XYZ file of C-alpha atoms in Angstrom:
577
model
C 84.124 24.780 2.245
C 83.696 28.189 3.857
C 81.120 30.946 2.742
C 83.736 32.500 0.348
C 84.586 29.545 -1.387
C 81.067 29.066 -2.286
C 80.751 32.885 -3.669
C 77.232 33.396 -1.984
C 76.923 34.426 1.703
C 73.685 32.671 2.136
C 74.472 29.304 1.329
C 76.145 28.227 4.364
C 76.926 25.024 5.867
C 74.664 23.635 8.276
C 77.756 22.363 9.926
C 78.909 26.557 10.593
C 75.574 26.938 12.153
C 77.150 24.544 15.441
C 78.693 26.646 17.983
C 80.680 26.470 21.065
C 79.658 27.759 23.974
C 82.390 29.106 26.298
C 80.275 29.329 29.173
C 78.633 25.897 29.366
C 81.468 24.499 27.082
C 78.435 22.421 24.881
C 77.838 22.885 20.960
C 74.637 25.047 20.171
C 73.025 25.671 16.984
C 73.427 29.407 15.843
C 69.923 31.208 15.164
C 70.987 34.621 14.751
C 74.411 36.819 14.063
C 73.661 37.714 17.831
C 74.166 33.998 19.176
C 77.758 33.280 20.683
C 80.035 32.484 18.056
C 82.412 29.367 17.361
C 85.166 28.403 19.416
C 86.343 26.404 17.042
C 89.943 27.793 15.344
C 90.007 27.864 11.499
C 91.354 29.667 8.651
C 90.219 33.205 8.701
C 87.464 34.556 6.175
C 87.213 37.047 3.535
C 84.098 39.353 4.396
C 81.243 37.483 2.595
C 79.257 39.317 0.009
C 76.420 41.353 1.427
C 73.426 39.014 1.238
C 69.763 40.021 1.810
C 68.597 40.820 5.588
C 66.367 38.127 6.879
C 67.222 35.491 4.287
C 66.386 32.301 5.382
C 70.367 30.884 6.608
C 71.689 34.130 5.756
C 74.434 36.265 8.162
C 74.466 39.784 7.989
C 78.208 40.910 8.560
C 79.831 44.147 9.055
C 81.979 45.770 6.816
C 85.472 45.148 7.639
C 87.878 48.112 8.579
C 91.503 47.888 6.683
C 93.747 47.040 9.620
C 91.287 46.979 12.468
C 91.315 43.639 14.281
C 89.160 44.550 17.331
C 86.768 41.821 18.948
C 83.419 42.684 19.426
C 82.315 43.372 23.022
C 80.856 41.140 25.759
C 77.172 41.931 26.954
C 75.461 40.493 29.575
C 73.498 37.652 29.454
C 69.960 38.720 28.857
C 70.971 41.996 27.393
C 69.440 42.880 23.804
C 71.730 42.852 20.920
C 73.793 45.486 19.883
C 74.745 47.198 16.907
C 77.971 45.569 15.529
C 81.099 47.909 15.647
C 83.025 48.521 12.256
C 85.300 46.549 11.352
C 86.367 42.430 10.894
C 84.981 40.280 14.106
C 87.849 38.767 16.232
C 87.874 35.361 17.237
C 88.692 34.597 21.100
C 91.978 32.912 21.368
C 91.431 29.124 22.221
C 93.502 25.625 22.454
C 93.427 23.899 18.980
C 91.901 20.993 18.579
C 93.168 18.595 16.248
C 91.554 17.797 12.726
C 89.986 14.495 13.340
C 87.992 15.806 16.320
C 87.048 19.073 14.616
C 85.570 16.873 11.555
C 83.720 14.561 14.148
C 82.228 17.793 16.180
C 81.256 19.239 12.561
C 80.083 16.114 11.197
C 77.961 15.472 14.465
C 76.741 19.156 14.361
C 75.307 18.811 10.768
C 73.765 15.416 11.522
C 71.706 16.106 14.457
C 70.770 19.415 12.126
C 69.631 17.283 9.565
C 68.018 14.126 11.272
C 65.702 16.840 13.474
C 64.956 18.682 10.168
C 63.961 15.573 8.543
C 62.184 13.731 10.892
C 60.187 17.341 11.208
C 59.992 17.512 8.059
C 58.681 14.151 7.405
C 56.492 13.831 9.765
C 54.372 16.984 8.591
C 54.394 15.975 5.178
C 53.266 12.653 5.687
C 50.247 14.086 7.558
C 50.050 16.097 5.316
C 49.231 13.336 2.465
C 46.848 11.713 4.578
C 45.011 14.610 5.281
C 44.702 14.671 1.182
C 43.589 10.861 0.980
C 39.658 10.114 0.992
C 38.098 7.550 3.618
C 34.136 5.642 3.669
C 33.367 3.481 6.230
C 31.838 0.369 4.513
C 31.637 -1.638 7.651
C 32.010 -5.698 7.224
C 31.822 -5.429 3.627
C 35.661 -5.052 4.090
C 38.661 -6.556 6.337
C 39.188 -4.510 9.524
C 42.825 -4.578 8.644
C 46.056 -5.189 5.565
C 47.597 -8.013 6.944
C 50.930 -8.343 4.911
C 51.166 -12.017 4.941
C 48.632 -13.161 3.583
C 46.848 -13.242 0.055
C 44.510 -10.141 -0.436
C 42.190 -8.604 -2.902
C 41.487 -5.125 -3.450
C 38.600 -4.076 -5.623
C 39.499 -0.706 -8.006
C 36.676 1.268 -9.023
C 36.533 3.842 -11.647
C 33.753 5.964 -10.989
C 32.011 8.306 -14.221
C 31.304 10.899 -11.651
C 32.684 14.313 -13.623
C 34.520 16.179 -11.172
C 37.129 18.581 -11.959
C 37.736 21.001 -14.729
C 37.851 19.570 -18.265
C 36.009 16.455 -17.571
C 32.339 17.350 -19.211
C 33.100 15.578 -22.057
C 32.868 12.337 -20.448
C 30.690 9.927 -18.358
C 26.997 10.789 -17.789
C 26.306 14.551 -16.870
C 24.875 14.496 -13.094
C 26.237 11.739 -12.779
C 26.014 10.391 -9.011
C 29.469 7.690 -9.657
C 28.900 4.155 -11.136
C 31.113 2.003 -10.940
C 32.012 2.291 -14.469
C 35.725 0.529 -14.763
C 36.290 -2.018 -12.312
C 38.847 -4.155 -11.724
C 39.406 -7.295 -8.860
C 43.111 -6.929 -8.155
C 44.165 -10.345 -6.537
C 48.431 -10.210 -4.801
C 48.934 -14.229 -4.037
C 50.338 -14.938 -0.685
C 53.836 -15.475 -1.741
C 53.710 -12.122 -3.752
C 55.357 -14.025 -7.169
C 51.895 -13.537 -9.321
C 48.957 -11.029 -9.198
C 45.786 -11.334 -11.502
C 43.792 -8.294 -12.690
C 40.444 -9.402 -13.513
C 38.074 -6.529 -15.354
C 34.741 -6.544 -14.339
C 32.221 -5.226 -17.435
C 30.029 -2.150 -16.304
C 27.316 -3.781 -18.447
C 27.683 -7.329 -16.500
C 23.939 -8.292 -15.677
C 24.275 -9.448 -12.194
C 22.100 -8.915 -8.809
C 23.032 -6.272 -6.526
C 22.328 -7.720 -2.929
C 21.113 -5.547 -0.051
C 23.689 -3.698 1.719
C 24.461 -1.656 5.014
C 25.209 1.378 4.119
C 26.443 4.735 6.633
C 25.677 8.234 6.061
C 26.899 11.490 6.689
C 25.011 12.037 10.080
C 26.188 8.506 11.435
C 23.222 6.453 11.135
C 22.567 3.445 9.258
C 20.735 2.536 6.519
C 19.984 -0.280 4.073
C 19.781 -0.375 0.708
C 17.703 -2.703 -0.714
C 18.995 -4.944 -3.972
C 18.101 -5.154 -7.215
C 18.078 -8.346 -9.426
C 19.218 -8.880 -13.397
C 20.422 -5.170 -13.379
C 24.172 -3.695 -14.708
C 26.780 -3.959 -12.549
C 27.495 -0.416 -12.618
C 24.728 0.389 -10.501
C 25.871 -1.137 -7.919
C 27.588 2.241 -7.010
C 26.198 5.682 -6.469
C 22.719 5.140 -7.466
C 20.249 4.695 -4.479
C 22.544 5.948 -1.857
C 24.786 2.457 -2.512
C 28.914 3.199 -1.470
C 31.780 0.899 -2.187
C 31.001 -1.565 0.046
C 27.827 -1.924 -1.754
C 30.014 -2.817 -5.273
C 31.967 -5.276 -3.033
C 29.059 -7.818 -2.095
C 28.068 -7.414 -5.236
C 31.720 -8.702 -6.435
C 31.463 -11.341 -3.950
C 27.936 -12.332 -5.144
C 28.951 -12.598 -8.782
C 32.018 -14.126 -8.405
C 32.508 -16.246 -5.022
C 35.750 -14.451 -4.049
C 35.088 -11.592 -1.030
C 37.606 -8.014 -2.022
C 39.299 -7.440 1.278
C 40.060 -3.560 0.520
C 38.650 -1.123 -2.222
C 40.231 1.941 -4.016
C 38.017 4.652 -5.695
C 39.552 7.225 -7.981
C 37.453 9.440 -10.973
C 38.754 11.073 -13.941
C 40.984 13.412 -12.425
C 43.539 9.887 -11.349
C 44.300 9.262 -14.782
C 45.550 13.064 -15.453
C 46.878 13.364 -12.355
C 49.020 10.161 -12.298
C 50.190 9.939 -15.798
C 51.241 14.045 -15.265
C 53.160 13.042 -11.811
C 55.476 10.498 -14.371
C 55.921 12.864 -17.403
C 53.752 10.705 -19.592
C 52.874 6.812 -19.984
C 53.711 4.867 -23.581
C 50.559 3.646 -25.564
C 50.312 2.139 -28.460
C 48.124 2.009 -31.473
C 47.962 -0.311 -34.514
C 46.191 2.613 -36.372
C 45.842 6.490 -36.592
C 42.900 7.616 -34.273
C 41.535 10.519 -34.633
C 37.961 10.408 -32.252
C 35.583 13.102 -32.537
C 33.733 12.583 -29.435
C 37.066 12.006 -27.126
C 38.660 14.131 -28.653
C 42.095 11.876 -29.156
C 44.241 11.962 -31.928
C 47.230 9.947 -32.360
C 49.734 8.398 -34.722
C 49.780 4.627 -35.541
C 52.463 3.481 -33.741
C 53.889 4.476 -29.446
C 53.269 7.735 -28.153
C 53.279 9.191 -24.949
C 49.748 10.305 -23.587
C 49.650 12.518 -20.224
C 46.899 14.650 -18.594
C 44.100 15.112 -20.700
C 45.255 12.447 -23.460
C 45.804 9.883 -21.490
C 42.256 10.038 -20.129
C 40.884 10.660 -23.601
C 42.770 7.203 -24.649
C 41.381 5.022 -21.765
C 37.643 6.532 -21.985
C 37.065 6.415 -25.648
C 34.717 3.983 -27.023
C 34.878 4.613 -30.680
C 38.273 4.276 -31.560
C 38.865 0.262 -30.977
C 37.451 -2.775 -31.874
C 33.737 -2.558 -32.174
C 33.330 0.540 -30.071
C 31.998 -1.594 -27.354
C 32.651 -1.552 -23.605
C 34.424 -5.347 -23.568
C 36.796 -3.649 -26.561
C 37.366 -0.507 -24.143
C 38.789 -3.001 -21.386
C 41.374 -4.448 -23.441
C 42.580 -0.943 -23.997
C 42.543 -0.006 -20.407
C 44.612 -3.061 -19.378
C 47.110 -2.390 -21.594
C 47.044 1.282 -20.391
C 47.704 -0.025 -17.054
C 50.530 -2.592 -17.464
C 52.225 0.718 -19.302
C 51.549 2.499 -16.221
C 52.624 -0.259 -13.882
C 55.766 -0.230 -15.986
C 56.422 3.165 -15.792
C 55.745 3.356 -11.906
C 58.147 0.912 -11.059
C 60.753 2.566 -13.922
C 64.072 3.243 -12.255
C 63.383 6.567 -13.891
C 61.043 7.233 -11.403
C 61.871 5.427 -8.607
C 65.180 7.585 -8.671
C 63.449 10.928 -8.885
C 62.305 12.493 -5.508
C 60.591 15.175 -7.638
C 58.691 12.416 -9.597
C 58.287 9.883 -6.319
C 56.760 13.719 -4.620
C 54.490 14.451 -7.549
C 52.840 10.958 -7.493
C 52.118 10.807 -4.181
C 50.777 13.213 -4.198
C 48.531 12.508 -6.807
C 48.319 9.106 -5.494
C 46.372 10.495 -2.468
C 44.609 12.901 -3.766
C 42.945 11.269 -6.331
C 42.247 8.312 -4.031
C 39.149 6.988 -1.979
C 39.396 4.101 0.219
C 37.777 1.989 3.017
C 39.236 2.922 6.542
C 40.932 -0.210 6.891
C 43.722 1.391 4.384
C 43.517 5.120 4.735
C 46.680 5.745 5.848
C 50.005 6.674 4.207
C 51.541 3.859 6.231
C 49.062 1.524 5.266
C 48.839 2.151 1.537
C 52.788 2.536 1.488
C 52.358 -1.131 2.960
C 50.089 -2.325 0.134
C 52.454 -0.187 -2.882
C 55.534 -2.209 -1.366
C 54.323 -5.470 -1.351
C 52.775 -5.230 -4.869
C 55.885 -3.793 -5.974
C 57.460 -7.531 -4.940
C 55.361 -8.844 -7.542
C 57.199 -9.319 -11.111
C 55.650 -7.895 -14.095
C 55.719 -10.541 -16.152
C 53.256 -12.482 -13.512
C 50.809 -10.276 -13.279
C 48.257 -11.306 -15.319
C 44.967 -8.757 -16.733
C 42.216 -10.891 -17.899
C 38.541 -10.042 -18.196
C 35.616 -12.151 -16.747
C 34.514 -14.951 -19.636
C 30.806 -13.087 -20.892
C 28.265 -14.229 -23.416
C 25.514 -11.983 -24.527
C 22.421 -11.496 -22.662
C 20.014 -13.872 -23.744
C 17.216 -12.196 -23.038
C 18.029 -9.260 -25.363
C 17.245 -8.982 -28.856
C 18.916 -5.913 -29.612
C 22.537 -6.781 -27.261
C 23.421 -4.386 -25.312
C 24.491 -6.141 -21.856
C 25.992 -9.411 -21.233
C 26.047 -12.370 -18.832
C 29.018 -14.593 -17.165
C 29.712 -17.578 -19.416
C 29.463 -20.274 -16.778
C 31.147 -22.818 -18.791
C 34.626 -20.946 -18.470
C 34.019 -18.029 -15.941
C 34.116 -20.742 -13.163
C 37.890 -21.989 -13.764
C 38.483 -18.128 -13.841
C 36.928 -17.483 -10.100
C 38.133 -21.157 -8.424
C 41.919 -19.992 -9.441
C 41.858 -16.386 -8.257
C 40.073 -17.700 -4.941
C 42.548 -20.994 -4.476
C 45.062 -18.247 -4.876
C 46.584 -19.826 -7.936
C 48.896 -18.298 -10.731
C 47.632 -17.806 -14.133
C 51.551 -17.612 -15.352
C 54.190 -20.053 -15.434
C 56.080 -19.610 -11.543
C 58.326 -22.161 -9.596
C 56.808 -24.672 -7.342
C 58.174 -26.514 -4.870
C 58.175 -29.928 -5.789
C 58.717 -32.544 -2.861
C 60.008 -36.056 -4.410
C 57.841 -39.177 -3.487
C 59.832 -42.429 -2.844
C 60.294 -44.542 -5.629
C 57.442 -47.430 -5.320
C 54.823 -44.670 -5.338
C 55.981 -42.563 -7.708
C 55.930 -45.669 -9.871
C 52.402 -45.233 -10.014
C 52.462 -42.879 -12.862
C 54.475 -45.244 -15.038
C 53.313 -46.927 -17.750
C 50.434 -46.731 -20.616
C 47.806 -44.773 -19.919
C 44.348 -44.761 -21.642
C 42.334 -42.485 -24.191
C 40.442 -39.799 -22.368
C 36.932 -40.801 -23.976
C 38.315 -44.894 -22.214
C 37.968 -43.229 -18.358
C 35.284 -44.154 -16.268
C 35.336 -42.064 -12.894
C 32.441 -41.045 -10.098
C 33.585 -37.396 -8.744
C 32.389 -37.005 -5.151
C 33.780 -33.396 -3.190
C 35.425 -34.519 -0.384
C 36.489 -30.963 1.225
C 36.587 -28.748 -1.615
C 34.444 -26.002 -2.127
C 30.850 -26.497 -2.645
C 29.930 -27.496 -6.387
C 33.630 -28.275 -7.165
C 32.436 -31.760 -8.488
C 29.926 -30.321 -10.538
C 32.612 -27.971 -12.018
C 35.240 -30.388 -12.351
C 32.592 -32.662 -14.315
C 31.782 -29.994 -16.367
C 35.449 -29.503 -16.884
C 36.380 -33.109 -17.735
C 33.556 -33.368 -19.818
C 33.653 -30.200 -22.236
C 37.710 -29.816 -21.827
C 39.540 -33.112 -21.414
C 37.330 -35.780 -23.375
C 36.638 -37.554 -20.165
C 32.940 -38.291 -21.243
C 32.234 -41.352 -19.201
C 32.351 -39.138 -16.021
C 29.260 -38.392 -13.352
C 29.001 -36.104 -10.131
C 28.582 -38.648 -7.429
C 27.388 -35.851 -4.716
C 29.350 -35.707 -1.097
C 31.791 -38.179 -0.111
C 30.805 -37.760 3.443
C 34.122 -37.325 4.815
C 36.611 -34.606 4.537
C 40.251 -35.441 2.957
C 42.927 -32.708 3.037
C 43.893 -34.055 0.143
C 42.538 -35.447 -3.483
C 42.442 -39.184 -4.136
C 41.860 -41.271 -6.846
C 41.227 -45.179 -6.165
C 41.318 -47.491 -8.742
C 41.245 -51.518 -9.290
C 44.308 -53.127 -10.752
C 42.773 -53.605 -14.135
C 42.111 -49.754 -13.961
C 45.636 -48.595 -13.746
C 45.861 -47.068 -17.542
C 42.952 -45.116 -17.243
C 43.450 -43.748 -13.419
C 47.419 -42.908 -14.484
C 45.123 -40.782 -17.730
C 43.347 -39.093 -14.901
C 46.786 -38.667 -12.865
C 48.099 -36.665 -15.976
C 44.624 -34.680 -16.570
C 44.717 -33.627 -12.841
C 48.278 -33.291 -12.407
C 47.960 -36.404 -9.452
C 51.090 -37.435 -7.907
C 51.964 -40.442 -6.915
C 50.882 -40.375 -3.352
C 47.505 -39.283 -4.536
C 46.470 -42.977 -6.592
C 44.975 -45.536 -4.405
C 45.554 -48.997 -5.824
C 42.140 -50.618 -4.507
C 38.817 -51.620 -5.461
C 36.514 -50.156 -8.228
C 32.877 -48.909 -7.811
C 29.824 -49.128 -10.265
C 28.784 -46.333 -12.265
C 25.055 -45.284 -13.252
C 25.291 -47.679 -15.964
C 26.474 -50.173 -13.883
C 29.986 -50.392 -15.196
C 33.078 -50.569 -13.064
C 34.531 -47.150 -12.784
C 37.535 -45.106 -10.310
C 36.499 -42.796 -7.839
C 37.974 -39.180 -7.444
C 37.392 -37.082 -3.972
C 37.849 -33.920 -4.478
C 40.505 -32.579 -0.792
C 40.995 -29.889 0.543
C 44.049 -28.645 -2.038
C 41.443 -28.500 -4.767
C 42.517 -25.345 -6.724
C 39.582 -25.189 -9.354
C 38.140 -27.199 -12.238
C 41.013 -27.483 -14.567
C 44.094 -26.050 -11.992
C 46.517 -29.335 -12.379
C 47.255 -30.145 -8.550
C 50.830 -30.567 -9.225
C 51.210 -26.995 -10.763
C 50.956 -23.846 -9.251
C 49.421 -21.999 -12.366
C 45.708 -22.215 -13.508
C 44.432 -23.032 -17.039
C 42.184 -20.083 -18.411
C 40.658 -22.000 -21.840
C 39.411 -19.640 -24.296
C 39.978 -16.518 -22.078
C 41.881 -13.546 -23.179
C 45.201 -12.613 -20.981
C 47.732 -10.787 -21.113
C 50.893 -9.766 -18.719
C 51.823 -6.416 -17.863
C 55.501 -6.764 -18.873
C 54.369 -6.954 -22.019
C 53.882 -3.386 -23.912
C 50.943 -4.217 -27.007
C 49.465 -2.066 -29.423
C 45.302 -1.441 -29.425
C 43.734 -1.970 -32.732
């Protein structure tokens, strides 16, 4: 379409910017009304409407002259530009070319245009948003790389650190950043499940030393602290994110590979960049303190509401911190929903506005602080469905030591099936798994009665698993599965890839009641001799392998157990009461 059919002079095709040259006979790209003009034959134009000087794309053109036809004059290479003469431009006589070649000269005039633009274009920007993106060194507390084929954990950390205008009304004023929402993000190795486990700020734990480097470059270590809140393992004494990540890994057995630090400003910033995220509430709130006031029922919280909604304690539950968590899970699953919306995936505006909101609001350990790398991490979460990604909070009980309770402790009757799953990378929803068929005479082995629970005798020894798994699995078999007549017979001293059970002939029922318990296959029973217990009955032993997912993860299955423990999935949209 030329520049009159478009009825503006300065919108012109990138394609009428691609010139032949006469003297060198190649294609150049026009930068001024001054450069040599096309060679290529066309229908003649109207005089364009006068558009302003120095627009960027614009042409400035002469009025034309009613019957003048008169080509403009040749100057000499090198020569400055001269005034145009009145009247319409000629065009210098040349051979036509035919259609299909004109198209494929335009078409390959406009691309290069475009592709150099672009890849210019690109490149800056995405500079540009890793200038914006916030880096600390936290040395071996983290992996020295994202390796995209493997399982990985990255620790989030919601710091109460008031930065930015509007945010006095929450967290603690001079506040130095605790780690006051924090959540172990765990992306299984074949990307079908992810489990979001919330970490309480008021979780009594001890905070081990840690390496720490400041501003200057040197090196310095903090010392730890013992039966204090897990909060402080951030900000307070100098301690960084790496310092929050052995303390993770002390708590809980399973090492974060990566971190990502935002503050108040991520939740306005985010929920802003996708025009709003859906909550919903069972009741009308209306919170002095937070100052958030909303319908029963959905809404749509943005900006300033939405972090009102995930920051309020007195509005849910019984205005505790464990009753604020619940909340902020279901925040996020409407957030990961919304992300992943095609209504945002198909808007470049939207995709622009949250990355960069993304990066500014973010801190993270050097390993990741690149666009490439965290595009790398957003894409391989995004393989994850919804519907698998579990948000579950650590099992607590309250502190003990406290009359008046204030702070709590990890229930180590169910938090330990929690941390064996997440760290044997194993699902906490339902997901396919292979299944590989067993020839008939030992999948027989399962057939046939099988005894009462409180009827199984069985020694556990750990035979490759991780240390105390037959203390855990005892505890598990004991309190869970009615297996009373059970005992931890130490080390097997030998290490088996995978778990066996050996029983005596007249043991059969109870080892196939075992089988079903542990979710044994066939190959895993060992028709042999029996052993004597500590009361010097006959009993089956179990070794505990290598493929030992966790006291209570059925061998056969690839999703974990979590007894008494909250969950829910972020497919799932739920209302906060």
């Amino acid at each position: 379409m030329d520049a009159q059919g478009r009825g503006r002079a300065d919108d012109v095709d990138p394609a009428d910017q691609w010139v032949l040259n006469p003297n060198t006979g190649e294609y150049e790209l026009r930068l001024s009304p001054s450069a040599p003009q096309s060679g290529i034959p066309g229908p003649r134009r109207a005089a364009p409407s006068p558009s302003r000087t120095g627009a960027p794309g614009s042409r400035t053109t002469a009025p034309v002259a009613p019957g003048r036809d008169v080509p403009p004059p040749r100057r000499r290479r090198g020569a400055p530009p001269e005034e145009p003469l009145p009247g319409r431009r000629g065009r210098r006589p040349v051979k036509q070319k035919s259609k299909a070649k004109k198209a494929l000269l335009w078409t390959g005039g406009t691309m290069a245009f475009v592709l150099v633009a672009g890849a210019t274009t690109g490149y800056f920007y995405l500079k540009h948003l890793e200038g914006n993106v916030g880096t600390t060194d936290v040395g071996d507390a983290a992996a020295s790389n994202f390796s995209k084929d493997e399982a990985f954990n990255i620790l989030i950390i919601g710091t109460d650190k008031r930065t930015g205008e509007g945010n006095e009304g929450y967290g603690d004023a001079g506040s130095v950043g605790h780690a006051d929402t924090n959540i172990l993000l765990h992306v299984a190795k074949d990307r079908t499940n992810a489990t979001a486990l919330s970490i309480p700020r008021d979780l009594i734990v001890d905070i081990p030393d840690c390496q720490t480097k400041q501003e200057d470059g040197t090196e310095a270590v903090v010392a730890g602290q013992d039966g204090v809140r897990f909060n402080r393992s951030l900000g307070e004494r100098g301690r960084d994110a790496g310092c929050t990540m052995r303390t993770v890994e002390a708590a809980t057995g399973i090492k974060p590979d990566h971190f990502v630090m935002a503050d108040f400003n991520a939740v306005k910033t985010l929920t802003t960049a996708v025009d709003g995220v859906e909550v919903c509430v069972e009741n009308a709130v209306n919170d002095k303190k937070s100052k958030l006031v909303l319908p029963a029922g959905t809404s749509k919280v943005e900006g300033e509401q939405a972090l009102a909604f995930v920051r309020t304690r007195h509005a849910f539950g019984n205005e505790g911190d464990l009753d604020r968590i619940k909340v902020q899970q279901q925040f996020l699953g409407s957030l990961m929903r919304k992300m992943t919306s095609g209504d945002t995936l198909t808007s470049p505006t939207k995709l622009l506005k949250l990355a960069e909101a993304a990066t500014n609001a973010l801190t993270v350990d050097k390993a990741i602080g690149t666009v490439g790398t965290l595009k790398d991490i957003a894409l391989e979460l995004k393989k994850v469905p919804p519907k698998n990604i579990s948000f579950m909070t650590i099992p607590v009980v309250d502190n003990p030591a406290e009359t008046v309770k204030a702070t709590v402790v990890v229930d180590k009757t169910r938090a330990p099936a929690i941390f064996d799953a997440i760290a044997g990378d194993v699902s906490f929803t339902e997901v396919k798994a292979q299944e590989k068929k067993e020839k008939a005479e030992v999948a027989a082995r399962l057939k046939g009665t099988k005894s009462a629970a409180s009827d199984v005798r069985v020694r556990i020894l750990n035979g490759g698993a991780a240390g105390g798994s037959a203390q855990q699995q005892l505890s598990y078999l004991q309190t869970e599965a009615g297996v009373t007549k059970s005992e931890n017979a130490g080390n097997a001293g030998a290490t088996l890839a995978k778990t066996t059970l050996e029983y005596a002939p007249d043991q059969a029922d109870q080892a196939r009641r075992l089988a079903d318990i542990m979710g044994l296959s066939g190959s895993a029973m060992k028709p042999g001799k029996s052993v004597t217990n500590a009361q010097g009955l006959p009993a089956t032993t179990l070794t505990l392998g290598k493929d030992f997912k966790g006291a209570g993860v059925k061998l056969n299955s690839s999703t974990a157990a979590a007894p008494g423990v909250d969950k829910s999935t972020a497919d799932k949209a739920q209302c906060a009461s």
